[in-house]
Amino acid sequence: MASFTIVGGGIAGASTAYHLASSGHQVTVYDRADTGQATDASAGIICPWVSQRRNKKWYRLVKESAKYYPDFIARLQEETGLDTGYRREGSISLFKDDHIQSLAYDRIRSKQPDAPEMGEVRMVSREEVKRMHPHLTGLYPGVFVEGGGQVKGASLLKALRAGFLKHGGQWITADFDAEKAEGTVIYATGAWGIEQDTDPKIRHQRSEVLHFRLKDGNNENHTPVVMALGPIYIVEMGMNQYAIGTTHEDTESFSAEPSEENYEYLRGLAHRYFPDSEIEDVKMMVGLKPYTRDFLPFLGHIEKDVFVINGMGATGLTASPLVGREVARHLNGEGTTLDISDYSYI
């Protein structure tokens, strides 16, 4: 049995802690619960196959992560009895016209042989989009991916923490005191990684999400997640409530106060995509998402007995469960699915 000290209790830190503790190690997590933690603000879409990013290392990470999710969630929920908000109702990617829809279908469908967990992939007409998502606009055709899913970040974190504690871990809600560190120290500090003043260099973006309710909604069935035009997503949160986001703003600020400008922007999008519904605001949420070089997460030792997990960015909720497993295996000296050296680029 080895000892590990994890600094940062977001999804990446909590997943690593959970997987290490379930392997029988002595693990302590320090988490300050800073306002603006990306986990709390994210709506959590699990559908990496529709991305147009061409970074093969990034795609390998998120593809394997989506594959791991169902078994991981089943194990975690069985151990804790807690609901993570994870479900797979599929995803609909919208496109502005039929030509672009056809090109996108070919691109997305080409990934299926290497990722059978995608399930069925098919083009859907404007009318079918409306049947699948009754309150959504019918202006755009789409591509449906059966394996697309979603998870609630805050609920997943709660379950990970419960599972970690069940396996004998210690969770301390306080700042980390390096003099109390035991064994290998793992920094999973997200946007606050700048405080370590070491490589990899961390920068962050403010991302804002609007939660709203359809006052005239009567949809009793779950709907697919929606990848709308541009970098916009729409996620059903239950009880005729939805989240729409996200904005991306490079910043050095750690303020988690919503901005009026982004509120107006997101509310305008809500009216655009739900034009026939009366919309009632629920809340605005702000998350600070960390990025490293080339928008590729960093996983690796920066010195003996000091390991860093950071730069998850918008990939965080998709990739963090698998990252936790892979880092735990790596530190255990076990075989990993990913080549960790691909993400240890210092």
GROMACS .gro file of N, CA and C in nm, residues 197-201 298 302 308 346:
model
   27
  197ASP      N    1   0.293   2.771  -0.985
  197ASP     CA    2   0.404   2.840  -1.052
  197ASP      C    3   0.506   2.741  -1.106
  198THR      N    4   0.458   2.634  -1.166
  198THR     CA    5   0.545   2.534  -1.228
  198THR      C    6   0.489   2.502  -1.366
  199ASP      N    7   0.566   2.429  -1.443
  199ASP     CA    8   0.512   2.375  -1.567
  199ASP      C    9   0.421   2.257  -1.534
  200PRO      N   10   0.317   2.233  -1.613
  200PRO     CA   11   0.279   2.308  -1.733
  200PRO      C   12   0.212   2.440  -1.697
  201LYS      N   13   0.231   2.540  -1.782
  201LYS     CA   14   0.169   2.668  -1.760
  201LYS      C   15   0.019   2.658  -1.782
  298PHE      N   16  -0.272   1.771  -1.968
  298PHE     CA   17  -0.139   1.725  -1.925
  298PHE      C   18  -0.154   1.624  -1.812
  302ILE      N   19   0.617   1.605  -1.284
  302ILE     CA   20   0.699   1.723  -1.311
  302ILE      C   21   0.827   1.718  -1.228
  308VAL      N   22   0.109   1.584  -1.201
  308VAL     CA   23   0.013   1.689  -1.233
  308VAL      C   24  -0.092   1.636  -1.331
  346ILE      N   25   0.612   1.781  -2.113
  346ILE     CA   26   0.715   1.874  -2.067
  346ILE      C   27   0.850   1.806  -2.083
   0.00000   0.00000   0.00000
